[in-house]
PDB file of C-alpha atoms and ligand atoms in Angstrom:
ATOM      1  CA  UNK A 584     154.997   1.891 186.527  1.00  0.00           C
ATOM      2  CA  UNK A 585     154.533   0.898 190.335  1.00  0.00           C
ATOM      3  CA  UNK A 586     158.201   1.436 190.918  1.00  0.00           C
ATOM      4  CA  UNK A 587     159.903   4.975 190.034  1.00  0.00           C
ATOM      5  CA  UNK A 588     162.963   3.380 188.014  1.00  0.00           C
ATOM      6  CA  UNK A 589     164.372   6.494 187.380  1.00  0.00           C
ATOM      7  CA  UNK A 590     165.120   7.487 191.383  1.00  0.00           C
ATOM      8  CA  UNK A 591     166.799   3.890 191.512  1.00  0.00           C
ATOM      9  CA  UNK A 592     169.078   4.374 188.483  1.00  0.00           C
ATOM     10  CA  UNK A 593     169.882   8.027 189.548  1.00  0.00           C
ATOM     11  CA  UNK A 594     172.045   7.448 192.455  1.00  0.00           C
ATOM     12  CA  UNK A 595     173.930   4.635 190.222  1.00  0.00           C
ATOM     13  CA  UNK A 596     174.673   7.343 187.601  1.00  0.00           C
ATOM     14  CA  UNK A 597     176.554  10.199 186.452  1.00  0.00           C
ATOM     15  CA  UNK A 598     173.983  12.930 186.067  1.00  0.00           C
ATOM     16  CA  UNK A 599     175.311  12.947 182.181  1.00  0.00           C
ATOM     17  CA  UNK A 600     174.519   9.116 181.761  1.00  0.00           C
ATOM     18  CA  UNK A 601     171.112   9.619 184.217  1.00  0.00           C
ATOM     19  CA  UNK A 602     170.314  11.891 180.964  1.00  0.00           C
ATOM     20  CA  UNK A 603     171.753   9.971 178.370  1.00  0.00           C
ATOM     21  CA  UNK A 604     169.277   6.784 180.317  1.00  0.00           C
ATOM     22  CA  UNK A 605     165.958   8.977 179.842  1.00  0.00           C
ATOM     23  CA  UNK A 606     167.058  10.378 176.324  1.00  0.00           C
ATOM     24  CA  UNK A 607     167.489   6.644 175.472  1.00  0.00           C
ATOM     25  CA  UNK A 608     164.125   5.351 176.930  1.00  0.00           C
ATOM     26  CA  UNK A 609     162.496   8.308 174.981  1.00  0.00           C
ATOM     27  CA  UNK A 610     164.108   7.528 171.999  1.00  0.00           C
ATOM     28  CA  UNK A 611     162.906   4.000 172.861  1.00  0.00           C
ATOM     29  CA  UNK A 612     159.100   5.104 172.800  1.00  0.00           C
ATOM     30  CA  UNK A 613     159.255   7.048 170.084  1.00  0.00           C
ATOM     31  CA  UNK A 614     160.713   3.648 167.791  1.00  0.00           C
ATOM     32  CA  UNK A 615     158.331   1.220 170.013  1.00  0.00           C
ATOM     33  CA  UNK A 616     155.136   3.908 168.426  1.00  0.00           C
ATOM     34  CA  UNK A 617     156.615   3.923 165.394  1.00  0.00           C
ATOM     35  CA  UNK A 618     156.796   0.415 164.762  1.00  0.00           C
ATOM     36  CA  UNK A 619     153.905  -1.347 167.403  1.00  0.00           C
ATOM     37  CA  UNK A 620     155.937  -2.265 170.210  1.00  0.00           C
ATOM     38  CA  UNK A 621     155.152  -2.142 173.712  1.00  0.00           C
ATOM     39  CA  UNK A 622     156.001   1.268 175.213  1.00  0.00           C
ATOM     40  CA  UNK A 623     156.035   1.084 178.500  1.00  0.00           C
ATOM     41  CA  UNK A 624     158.415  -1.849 178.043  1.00  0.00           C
ATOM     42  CA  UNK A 625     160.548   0.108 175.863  1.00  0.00           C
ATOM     43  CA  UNK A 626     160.628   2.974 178.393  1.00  0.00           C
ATOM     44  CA  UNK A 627     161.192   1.041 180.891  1.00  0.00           C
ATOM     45  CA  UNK A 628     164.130  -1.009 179.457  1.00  0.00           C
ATOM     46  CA  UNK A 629     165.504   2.628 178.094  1.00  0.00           C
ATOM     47  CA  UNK A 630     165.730   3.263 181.448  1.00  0.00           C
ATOM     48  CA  UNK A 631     167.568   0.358 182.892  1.00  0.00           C
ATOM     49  CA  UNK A 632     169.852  -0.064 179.991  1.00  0.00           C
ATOM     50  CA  UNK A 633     172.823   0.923 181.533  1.00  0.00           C
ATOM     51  CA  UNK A 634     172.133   1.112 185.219  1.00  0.00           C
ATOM     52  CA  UNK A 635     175.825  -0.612 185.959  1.00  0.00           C
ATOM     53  CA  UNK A 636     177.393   1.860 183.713  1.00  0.00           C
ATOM     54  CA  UNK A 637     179.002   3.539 186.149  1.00  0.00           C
ATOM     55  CA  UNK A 638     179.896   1.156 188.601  1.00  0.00           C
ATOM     56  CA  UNK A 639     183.796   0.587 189.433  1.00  0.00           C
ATOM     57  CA  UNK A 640     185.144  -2.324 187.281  1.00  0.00           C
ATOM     58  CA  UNK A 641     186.207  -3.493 190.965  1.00  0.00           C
ATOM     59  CA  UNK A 642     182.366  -3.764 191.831  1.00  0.00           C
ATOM     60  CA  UNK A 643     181.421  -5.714 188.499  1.00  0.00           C
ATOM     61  CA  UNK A 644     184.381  -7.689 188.608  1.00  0.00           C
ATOM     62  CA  UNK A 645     182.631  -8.686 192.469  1.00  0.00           C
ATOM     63  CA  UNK A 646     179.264  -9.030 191.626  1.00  0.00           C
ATOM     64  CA  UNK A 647     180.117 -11.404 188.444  1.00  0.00           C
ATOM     65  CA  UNK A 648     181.464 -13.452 190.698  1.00  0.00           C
ATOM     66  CA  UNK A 649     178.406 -12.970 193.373  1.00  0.00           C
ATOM     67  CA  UNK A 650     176.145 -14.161 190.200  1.00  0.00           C
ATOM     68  CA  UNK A 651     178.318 -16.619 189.228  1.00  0.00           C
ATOM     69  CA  UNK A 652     178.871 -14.934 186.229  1.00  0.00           C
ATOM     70  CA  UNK A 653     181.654 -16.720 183.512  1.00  0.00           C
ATOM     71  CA  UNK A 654     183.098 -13.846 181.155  1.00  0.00           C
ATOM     72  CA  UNK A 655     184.236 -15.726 177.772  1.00  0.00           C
ATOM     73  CA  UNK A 656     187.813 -14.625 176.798  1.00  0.00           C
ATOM     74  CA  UNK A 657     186.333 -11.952 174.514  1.00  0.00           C
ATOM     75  CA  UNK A 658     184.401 -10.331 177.266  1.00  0.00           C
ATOM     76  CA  UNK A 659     187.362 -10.155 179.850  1.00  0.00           C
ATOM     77  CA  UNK A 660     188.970  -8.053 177.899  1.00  0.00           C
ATOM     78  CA  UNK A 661     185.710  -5.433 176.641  1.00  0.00           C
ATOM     79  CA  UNK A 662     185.285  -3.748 180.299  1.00  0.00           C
ATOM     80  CA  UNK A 663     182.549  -1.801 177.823  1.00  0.00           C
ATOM     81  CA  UNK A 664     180.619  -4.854 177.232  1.00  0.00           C
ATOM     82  CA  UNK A 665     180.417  -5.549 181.238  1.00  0.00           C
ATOM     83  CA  UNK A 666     177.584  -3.366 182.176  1.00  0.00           C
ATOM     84  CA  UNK A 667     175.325  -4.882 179.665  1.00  0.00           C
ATOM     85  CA  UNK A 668     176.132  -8.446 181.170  1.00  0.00           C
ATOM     86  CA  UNK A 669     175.952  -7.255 184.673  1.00  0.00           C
ATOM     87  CA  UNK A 670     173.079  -4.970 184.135  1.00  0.00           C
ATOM     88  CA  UNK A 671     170.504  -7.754 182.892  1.00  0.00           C
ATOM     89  CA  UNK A 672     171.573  -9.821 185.858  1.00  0.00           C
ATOM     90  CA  UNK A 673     171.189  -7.047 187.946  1.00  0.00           C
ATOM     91  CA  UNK A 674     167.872  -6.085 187.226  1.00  0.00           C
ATOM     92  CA  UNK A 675     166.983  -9.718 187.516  1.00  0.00           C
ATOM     93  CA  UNK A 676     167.990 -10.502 190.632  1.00  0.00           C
ATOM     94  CA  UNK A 677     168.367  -7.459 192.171  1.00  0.00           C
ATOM     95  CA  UNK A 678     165.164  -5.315 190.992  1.00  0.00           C
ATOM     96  CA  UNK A 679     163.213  -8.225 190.917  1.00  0.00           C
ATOM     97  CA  UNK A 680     162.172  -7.755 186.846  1.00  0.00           C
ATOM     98  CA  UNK A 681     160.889 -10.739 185.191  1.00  0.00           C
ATOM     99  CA  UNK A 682     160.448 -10.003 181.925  1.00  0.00           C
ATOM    100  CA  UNK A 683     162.781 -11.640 179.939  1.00  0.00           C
ATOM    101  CA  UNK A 684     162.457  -9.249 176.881  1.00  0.00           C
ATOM    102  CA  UNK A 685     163.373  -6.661 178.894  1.00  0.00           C
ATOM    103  CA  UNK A 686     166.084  -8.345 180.618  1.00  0.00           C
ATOM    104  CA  UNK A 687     167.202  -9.487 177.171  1.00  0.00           C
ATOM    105  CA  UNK A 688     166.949  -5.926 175.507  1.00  0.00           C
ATOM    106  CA  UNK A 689     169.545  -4.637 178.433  1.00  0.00           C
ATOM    107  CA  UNK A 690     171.677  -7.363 177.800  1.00  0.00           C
ATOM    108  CA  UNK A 691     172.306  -7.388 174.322  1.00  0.00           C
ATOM    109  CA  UNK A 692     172.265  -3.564 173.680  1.00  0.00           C
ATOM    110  CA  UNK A 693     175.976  -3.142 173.508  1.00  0.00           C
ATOM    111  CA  UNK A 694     177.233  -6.242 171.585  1.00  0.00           C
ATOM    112  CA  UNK A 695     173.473  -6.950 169.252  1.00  0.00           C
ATOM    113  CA  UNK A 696     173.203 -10.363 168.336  1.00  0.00           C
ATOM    114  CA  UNK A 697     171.379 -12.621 165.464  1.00  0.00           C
ATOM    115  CA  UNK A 698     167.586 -12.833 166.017  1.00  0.00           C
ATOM    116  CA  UNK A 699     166.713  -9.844 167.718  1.00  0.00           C
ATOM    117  CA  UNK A 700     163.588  -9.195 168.745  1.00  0.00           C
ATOM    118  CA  UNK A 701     161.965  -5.607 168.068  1.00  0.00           C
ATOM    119  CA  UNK A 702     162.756  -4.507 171.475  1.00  0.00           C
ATOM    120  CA  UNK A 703     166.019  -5.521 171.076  1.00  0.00           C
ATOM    121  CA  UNK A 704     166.420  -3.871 168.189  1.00  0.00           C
ATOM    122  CA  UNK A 705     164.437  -0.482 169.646  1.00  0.00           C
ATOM    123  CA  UNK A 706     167.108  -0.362 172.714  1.00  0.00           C
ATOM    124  CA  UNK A 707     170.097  -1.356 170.472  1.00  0.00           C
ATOM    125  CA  UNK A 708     168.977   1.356 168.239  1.00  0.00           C
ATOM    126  CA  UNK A 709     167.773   3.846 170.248  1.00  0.00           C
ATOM    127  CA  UNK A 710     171.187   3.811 172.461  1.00  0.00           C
ATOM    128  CA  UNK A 711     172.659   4.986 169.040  1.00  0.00           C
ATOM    129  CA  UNK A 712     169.926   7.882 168.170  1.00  0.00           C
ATOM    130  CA  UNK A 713     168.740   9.363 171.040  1.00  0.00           C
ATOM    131  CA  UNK A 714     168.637  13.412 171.439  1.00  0.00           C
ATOM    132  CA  UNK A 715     171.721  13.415 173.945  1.00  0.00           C
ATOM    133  CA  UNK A 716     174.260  11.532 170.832  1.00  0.00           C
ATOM    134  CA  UNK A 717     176.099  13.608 169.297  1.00  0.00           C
ATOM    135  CA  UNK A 718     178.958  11.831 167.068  1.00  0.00           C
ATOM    136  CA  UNK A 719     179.498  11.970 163.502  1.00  0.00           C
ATOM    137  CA  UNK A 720     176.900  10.241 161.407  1.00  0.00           C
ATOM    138  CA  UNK A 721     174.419  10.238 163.877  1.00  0.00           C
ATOM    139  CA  UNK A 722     171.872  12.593 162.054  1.00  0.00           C
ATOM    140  CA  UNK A 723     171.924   9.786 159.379  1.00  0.00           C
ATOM    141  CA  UNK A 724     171.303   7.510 161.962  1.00  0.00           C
ATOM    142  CA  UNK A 725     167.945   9.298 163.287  1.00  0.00           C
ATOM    143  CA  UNK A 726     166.894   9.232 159.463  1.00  0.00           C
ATOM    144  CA  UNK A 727     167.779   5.603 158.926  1.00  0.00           C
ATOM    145  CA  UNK A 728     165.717   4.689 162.114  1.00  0.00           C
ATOM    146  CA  UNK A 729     163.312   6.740 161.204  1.00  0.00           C
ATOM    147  CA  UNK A 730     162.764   5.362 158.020  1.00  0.00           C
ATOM    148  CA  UNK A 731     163.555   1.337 158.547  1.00  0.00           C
ATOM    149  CA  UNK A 732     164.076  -0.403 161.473  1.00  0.00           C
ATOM    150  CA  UNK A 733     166.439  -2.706 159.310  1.00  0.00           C
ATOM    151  CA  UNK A 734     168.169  -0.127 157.488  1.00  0.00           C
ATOM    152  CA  UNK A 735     168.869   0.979 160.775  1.00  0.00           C
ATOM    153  CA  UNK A 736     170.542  -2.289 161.741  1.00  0.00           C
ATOM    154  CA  UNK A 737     172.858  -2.352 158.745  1.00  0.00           C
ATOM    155  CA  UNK A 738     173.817   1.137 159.377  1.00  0.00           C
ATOM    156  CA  UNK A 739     174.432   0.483 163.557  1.00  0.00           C
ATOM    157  CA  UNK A 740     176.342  -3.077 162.682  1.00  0.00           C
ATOM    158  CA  UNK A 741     178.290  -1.453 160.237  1.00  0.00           C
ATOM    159  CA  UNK A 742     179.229   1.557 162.636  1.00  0.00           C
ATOM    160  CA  UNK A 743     179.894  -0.203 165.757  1.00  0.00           C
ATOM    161  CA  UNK A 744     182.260  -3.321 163.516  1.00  0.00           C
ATOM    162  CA  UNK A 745     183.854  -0.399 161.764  1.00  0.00           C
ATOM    163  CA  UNK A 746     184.443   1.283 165.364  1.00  0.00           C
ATOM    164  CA  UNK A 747     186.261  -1.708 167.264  1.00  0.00           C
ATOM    165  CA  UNK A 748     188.097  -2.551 163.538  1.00  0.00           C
ATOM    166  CA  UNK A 749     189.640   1.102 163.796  1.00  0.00           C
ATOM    167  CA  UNK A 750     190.386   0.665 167.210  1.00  0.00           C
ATOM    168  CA  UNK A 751     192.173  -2.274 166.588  1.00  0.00           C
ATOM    169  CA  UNK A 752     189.563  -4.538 169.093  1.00  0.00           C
ATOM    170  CA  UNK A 753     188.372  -7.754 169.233  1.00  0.00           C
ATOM    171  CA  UNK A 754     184.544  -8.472 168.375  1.00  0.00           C
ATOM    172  CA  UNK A 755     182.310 -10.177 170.089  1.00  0.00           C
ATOM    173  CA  UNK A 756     180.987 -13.013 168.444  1.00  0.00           C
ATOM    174  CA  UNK A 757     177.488 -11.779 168.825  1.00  0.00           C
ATOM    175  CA  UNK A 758     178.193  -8.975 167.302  1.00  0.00           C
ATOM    176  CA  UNK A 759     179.777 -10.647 163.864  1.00  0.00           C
ATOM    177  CA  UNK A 760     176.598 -13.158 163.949  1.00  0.00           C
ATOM    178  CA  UNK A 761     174.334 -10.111 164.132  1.00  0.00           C
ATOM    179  CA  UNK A 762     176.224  -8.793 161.621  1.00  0.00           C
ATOM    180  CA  UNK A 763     176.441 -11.716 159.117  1.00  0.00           C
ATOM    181  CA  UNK A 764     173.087 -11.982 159.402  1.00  0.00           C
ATOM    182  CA  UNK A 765     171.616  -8.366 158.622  1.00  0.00           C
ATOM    183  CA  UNK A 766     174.389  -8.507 155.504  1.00  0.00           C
ATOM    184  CA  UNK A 767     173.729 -12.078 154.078  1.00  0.00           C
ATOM    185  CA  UNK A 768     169.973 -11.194 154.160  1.00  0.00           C
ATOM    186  CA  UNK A 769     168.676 -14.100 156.055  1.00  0.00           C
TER     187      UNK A 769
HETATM  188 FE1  LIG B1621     175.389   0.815 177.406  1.00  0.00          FE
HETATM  189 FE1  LIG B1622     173.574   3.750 176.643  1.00  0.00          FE
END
């Protein structure tokens, strides 16, 4: 890595989610060895993965519009799904990446989606495992993702649905999709 990604995402961050960001991409190299992705990739989208995490919603409300970014009804009112949205445009345009899995891995690691590639499925996992999580379930977690990357899926689908259902939330329609999918074994 040319570019020291982790002095660009520090200033953007809390020091907790600065950690959180390197426990991910760790977590994110450890899945990528475990089941043949590309590591540095993984790192480096562990890394990125929620670089606008901690921006104001006044600033991402901005800079959507800068990008000419549409939010659909759904996402207007998820403030938690912005930074993913923002982020992968960020890093785009901003940090001049050009890798599209990458760029896709930071943008779908909050909401999944149907048809995820294994570094989408690495970051969308590894956001939900790494060493800094602590929430209940989540040593079942590291043992389901661990064991089986799809396994894993199921488990993460069924967490995060279960979450926003208890909270009384909408979900985004990515996430159902991803969720239909892993469940009706397609
Ligand atoms: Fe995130
Ligand atoms: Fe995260």
């Amino acid at each position: 890595m040319n570019v020291d990604y982790k002095e660009i995402i520090r200033p953007k961050l809390t020091p907790k989610r600065y950690f959180h960001s390197l426990c991910v991409a760790e977590e994110a190299v450890i899945l990528a060895e475990k089941y043949g992705c590309d590591t540095e990739k993984a790192y480096l989208a562990g890394v990125l993965h929620d670089i606008m995490k901690d921006i104001s919603k006044e600033e991402m409300l901005k800079m959507f519009k800068e990008f000419d970014i549409i939010l659909t009804d759904v996402e207007k009112q998820a403030p938690k799904l912005w930074h993913a949205i923002l982020g992968s445009e960020y890093i785009r345009r901003e940090l001049k990446i050009d890798d599209e899995e990458i760029i896709s891995a930071v943008r779908y690691h909050t909401t999944a989606k149907p048809d995820m590639t294994l570094l989408e499925k690495i970051i969308y996992l590894a956001d939900f495992t790494s060493q800094d999580r602590d929430y209940n379930g989540v040593d079942e977690m590291r043992i389901a993702v661990r064991e089986d990357l799809t396994v894993a899926m199921k488990e993460a689908l069924k967490f995060s649905v279960a979450d926003l259902v208890s909270q009384e939330k909408a979900i985004h329609p990515d996430t159902i999709a991803a969720y239909n999918q892993v469940f009706m074994n397609m």
